[in-house]
Amino acid sequence: AQSVTQLGSHVSVSEGALVLLRCNYSSSVPPYLFWYVQYPNQGLQLLLKYTSAATLVKGINGFEAEFKKSETSFHLTKPSAHMSDAAEYFCAVSDDLSSASKIIFGSGTRLSIRP
Amino acid sequence: GAVVSQHPSWVICKSGTSVKIECRSLDFQATTMFWYRQFPKQSLMLMATSNEGSKATYEQGVEKDKFLINHASLTLSTLTVTSAHPEDSSFYICSAPDRGPGAFFGQGTRLTVV
């Protein structure tokens, strides 16, 4: 069964600093990988997704993630943090053996931005 | 992009009563939808897969008699929390498949049982 592990339940960075949120996956087949953002009491917004087309995936709001098969990782980065980036971030995985829409989420990382 | 809408966005109910949450795909048809629940400061846990015209498939540990799912049309799935108790208080989110890998998520429903 596929799963994702997010390292660090809380990450705090200064405004303008690099954002790095870590995610490692476990899957017996080539996975589809996602990063979602959730603001308080709201649903999920897709930041980006990896579907095997390219290992470096660019998403919305300046975020990007790189799929590294050798490290089974899909870390999320942003060169310069903005106050509006403060939110909960979820790494997620699915495969196409069952349903590519059945998404399994990591435990989440809360990102705080210091002024 | 495609939109998935949930209603209500929040609800408070008395212990022992039942609550129905609707999940609609607004501009596309969805033969399959998914229901998740999220406890405070925790991740989303998949509860069940809702299948149009057939029974839902529940994840291990989810009580099918407590969380009734109906997917009577290609644009509507409902989740009914029966005989709700305070421990059922949670954030419930539905999703519907994207054309490719992934899904569209509703805005969520905050259920508080008092």
Coordinates of C-alpha atoms in Angstrom, one line a residue:
Chain A
A1 CA 0.0 0.0 0.0
Q2 CA 1.2 3.5 -0.7
S3 CA 1.9 6.1 1.9
V4 CA 3.7 9.3 2.5
T5 CA 5.7 10.6 5.5
Q6 CA 6.1 14.3 6.1
L7 CA 9.1 15.1 8.2
G8 CA 8.4 17.9 10.7
S9 CA 4.9 18.8 11.9
H10 CA 5.8 22.4 12.1
V11 CA 8.2 24.5 10.1
S12 CA 8.9 28.2 10.8
V13 CA 10.8 30.4 8.5
S14 CA 11.4 34.2 8.2
E15 CA 9.7 36.2 5.5
G16 CA 11.8 36.1 2.4
A17 CA 13.7 32.9 3.4
L18 CA 13.7 29.6 1.6
V19 CA 10.8 27.2 2.4
L20 CA 11.5 23.5 2.4
L21 CA 8.8 21.0 3.4
R22 CA 9.9 17.4 3.3
C23 CA 7.9 14.4 2.0
N24 CA 9.0 10.8 1.5
Y25 CA 6.8 8.3 -0.2
S26 CA 6.4 4.5 -0.2
S27 CA 4.8 2.8 -3.1
S28 CA 5.2 -0.5 -4.9
V29 CA 4.3 1.1 -8.2
P30 CA 5.3 4.4 -9.8
P31 CA 3.2 6.9 -7.8
Y32 CA 1.3 10.0 -8.4
L33 CA 2.3 12.6 -5.9
F34 CA 0.6 15.8 -4.8
W35 CA 1.1 18.8 -2.5
Y36 CA -2.0 20.5 -1.2
V37 CA -2.4 23.6 1.0
Q38 CA -5.1 24.1 3.5
Y39 CA -6.0 27.4 5.2
P40 CA -8.0 27.3 8.5
N41 CA -11.5 25.9 8.2
Q42 CA -11.2 25.6 4.5
G43 CA -10.9 22.8 2.0
L44 CA -7.8 21.8 0.1
Q45 CA -6.1 23.6 -2.8
L46 CA -3.8 21.8 -5.1
L47 CA -0.3 23.3 -5.3
L48 CA 1.2 20.9 -7.8
K49 CA 1.3 17.2 -8.8
Y50 CA 3.8 14.7 -10.2
T51 CA 2.5 12.4 -12.9
S52 CA 5.8 11.1 -14.3
A53 CA 6.0 13.7 -17.1
A54 CA 8.9 15.7 -15.5
T55 CA 10.7 15.2 -12.2
L56 CA 10.7 19.0 -11.4
V57 CA 7.2 20.2 -11.0
K58 CA 6.2 23.8 -10.8
G59 CA 3.1 24.8 -9.1
I60 CA 1.1 27.8 -8.1
N61 CA 2.2 30.6 -5.8
G62 CA 5.9 30.1 -6.7
F63 CA 6.1 26.6 -5.2
E64 CA 7.9 23.7 -6.9
A65 CA 8.8 20.1 -6.0
E66 CA 11.3 17.6 -7.3
F67 CA 10.6 13.9 -7.6
K68 CA 13.7 11.9 -6.7
K69 CA 13.1 8.2 -7.1
S70 CA 16.5 7.3 -5.6
E71 CA 15.6 9.0 -2.4
T72 CA 11.8 8.3 -2.6
S73 CA 11.3 12.0 -1.9
F74 CA 9.1 14.7 -3.2
H75 CA 10.1 17.8 -1.2
L76 CA 8.3 21.1 -1.6
T77 CA 10.2 24.3 -2.0
K78 CA 9.7 28.0 -2.5
P79 CA 12.7 30.4 -2.8
S80 CA 11.2 33.3 -0.9
A81 CA 8.5 32.9 1.8
H82 CA 5.6 35.3 2.0
M83 CA 3.4 35.9 4.9
S84 CA 0.4 34.6 3.0
D85 CA 2.1 31.2 2.7
A86 CA 1.3 30.5 6.4
A87 CA -0.9 27.4 6.2
E88 CA -1.1 23.6 6.6
Y89 CA 0.6 21.7 3.8
F90 CA -0.2 18.1 2.9
C91 CA 1.8 15.7 0.8
A92 CA -0.3 13.0 -0.8
V93 CA 0.0 9.9 -3.0
S94 CA -2.1 7.8 -5.2
D95 CA -1.6 5.1 -7.7
D96 CA -3.5 3.9 -10.7
L97 CA -3.9 0.3 -9.7
S98 CA -6.9 1.1 -7.6
S99 CA -8.0 4.6 -8.4
A100 CA -5.8 7.5 -9.3
S101 CA -8.3 9.7 -7.4
K102 CA -8.1 7.8 -4.2
I103 CA -5.6 10.0 -2.4
I104 CA -3.8 9.1 0.8
F105 CA -2.5 12.1 2.8
G106 CA 0.6 12.6 5.0
S107 CA 0.3 13.9 8.5
G108 CA 0.7 17.5 7.4
T109 CA 3.2 20.3 8.1
R110 CA 2.2 23.6 9.5
L111 CA 4.2 26.4 8.0
S112 CA 4.6 29.6 10.0
I113 CA 6.2 32.7 8.6
R114 CA 8.1 35.1 10.9
P115 CA 8.0 38.8 10.0
Chain B
G1 CA -11.5 24.3 -13.1
A2 CA -14.1 21.9 -11.9
V3 CA -15.8 22.7 -8.7
V4 CA -17.0 20.5 -5.9
S5 CA -19.4 22.1 -3.5
Q6 CA -20.3 20.9 0.0
H7 CA -23.3 21.9 2.1
P8 CA -23.6 22.9 4.8
S9 CA -20.2 24.5 5.5
W10 CA -20.9 24.1 9.2
V11 CA -23.5 22.5 11.4
I12 CA -24.2 22.1 15.1
C13 CA -26.5 19.3 16.2
K14 CA -27.6 17.7 19.4
S15 CA -26.3 14.3 20.5
G16 CA -28.4 11.5 19.2
T17 CA -29.7 13.3 16.1
S18 CA -28.6 12.6 12.5
V19 CA -26.9 15.1 10.1
K20 CA -26.7 14.9 6.3
I21 CA -23.9 16.5 4.4
E22 CA -24.1 17.0 0.6
C23 CA -21.3 16.9 -1.9
R24 CA -22.1 18.1 -5.4
S25 CA -20.0 18.2 -8.6
L26 CA -21.2 21.5 -10.1
D27 CA -20.0 21.3 -13.7
F28 CA -19.1 17.7 -14.3
Q29 CA -20.4 14.2 -13.6
A30 CA -18.7 12.0 -11.0
T31 CA -19.4 8.3 -10.8
T32 CA -17.1 8.1 -7.8
M33 CA -16.6 10.5 -4.9
F34 CA -14.6 10.1 -1.7
W35 CA -15.3 11.1 1.8
Y36 CA -12.6 12.1 4.3
R37 CA -12.7 13.3 7.9
Q38 CA -10.2 15.5 9.6
F39 CA -9.8 15.9 13.4
P40 CA -8.2 19.2 14.7
K41 CA -4.6 19.5 13.8
Q42 CA -4.6 16.2 12.1
S43 CA -4.5 14.9 8.6
L44 CA -7.3 13.8 6.3
M45 CA -8.4 10.2 6.7
L46 CA -10.2 8.5 3.9
M47 CA -13.5 7.1 5.2
A48 CA -15.2 5.7 2.1
T49 CA -15.5 5.6 -1.6
S50 CA -19.0 6.6 -2.9
N51 CA -20.1 4.8 -6.0
E52 CA -23.0 6.1 -8.1
G53 CA -25.8 3.5 -8.2
S54 CA -24.1 1.0 -5.9
K55 CA -23.0 0.6 -2.3
A56 CA -20.2 2.6 -0.9
T57 CA -16.9 1.0 -0.1
Y58 CA -15.7 1.8 3.5
E59 CA -12.2 1.9 4.8
Q60 CA -11.2 -0.4 7.6
G61 CA -12.5 0.8 10.9
V62 CA -15.2 3.0 9.6
E63 CA -18.7 2.1 10.8
K64 CA -20.9 1.8 7.7
D65 CA -24.1 1.9 9.8
K66 CA -23.1 5.1 11.4
F67 CA -21.8 6.9 8.3
L68 CA -24.4 6.3 5.6
I69 CA -23.4 7.2 2.1
N70 CA -25.8 7.6 -0.8
H71 CA -24.7 8.4 -4.4
A72 CA -28.0 8.5 -6.1
S73 CA -27.0 10.7 -9.1
L74 CA -23.9 11.5 -11.1
T75 CA -23.6 14.9 -9.4
L76 CA -24.5 14.3 -5.8
S77 CA -23.2 12.2 -2.9
T78 CA -24.5 12.5 0.6
L79 CA -23.0 11.5 3.9
T80 CA -25.4 11.0 6.8
V81 CA -23.9 10.8 10.3
T82 CA -26.5 8.8 12.2
S83 CA -27.1 9.1 16.0
A84 CA -24.3 11.6 16.2
H85 CA -22.2 11.9 19.4
P86 CA -19.6 14.4 20.4
E87 CA -16.8 12.2 19.3
D88 CA -18.2 12.5 15.7
S89 CA -17.4 16.2 15.8
S90 CA -14.9 16.7 13.0
F91 CA -14.2 18.4 9.6
Y92 CA -15.7 16.3 6.8
I93 CA -14.4 16.8 3.2
C94 CA -15.5 15.2 0.0
S95 CA -13.7 14.9 -3.3
A96 CA -14.4 14.0 -6.9
P97 CA -11.9 12.7 -9.5
D98 CA -10.0 14.9 -11.8
R99 CA -9.8 13.7 -15.4
G100 CA -6.2 12.8 -14.8
P101 CA -4.6 11.7 -11.5
G102 CA -5.9 13.7 -8.6
A103 CA -9.2 15.1 -7.3
F104 CA -11.2 18.2 -6.7
F105 CA -12.0 18.8 -3.1
G106 CA -15.0 20.4 -1.5
Q107 CA -14.6 23.3 1.0
G108 CA -15.5 21.0 3.9
T109 CA -18.2 20.8 6.6
R110 CA -17.5 21.5 10.2
L111 CA -19.7 19.2 12.3
T112 CA -20.1 20.0 16.0
V113 CA -22.2 17.6 18.1
V114 CA -23.3 19.0 21.5

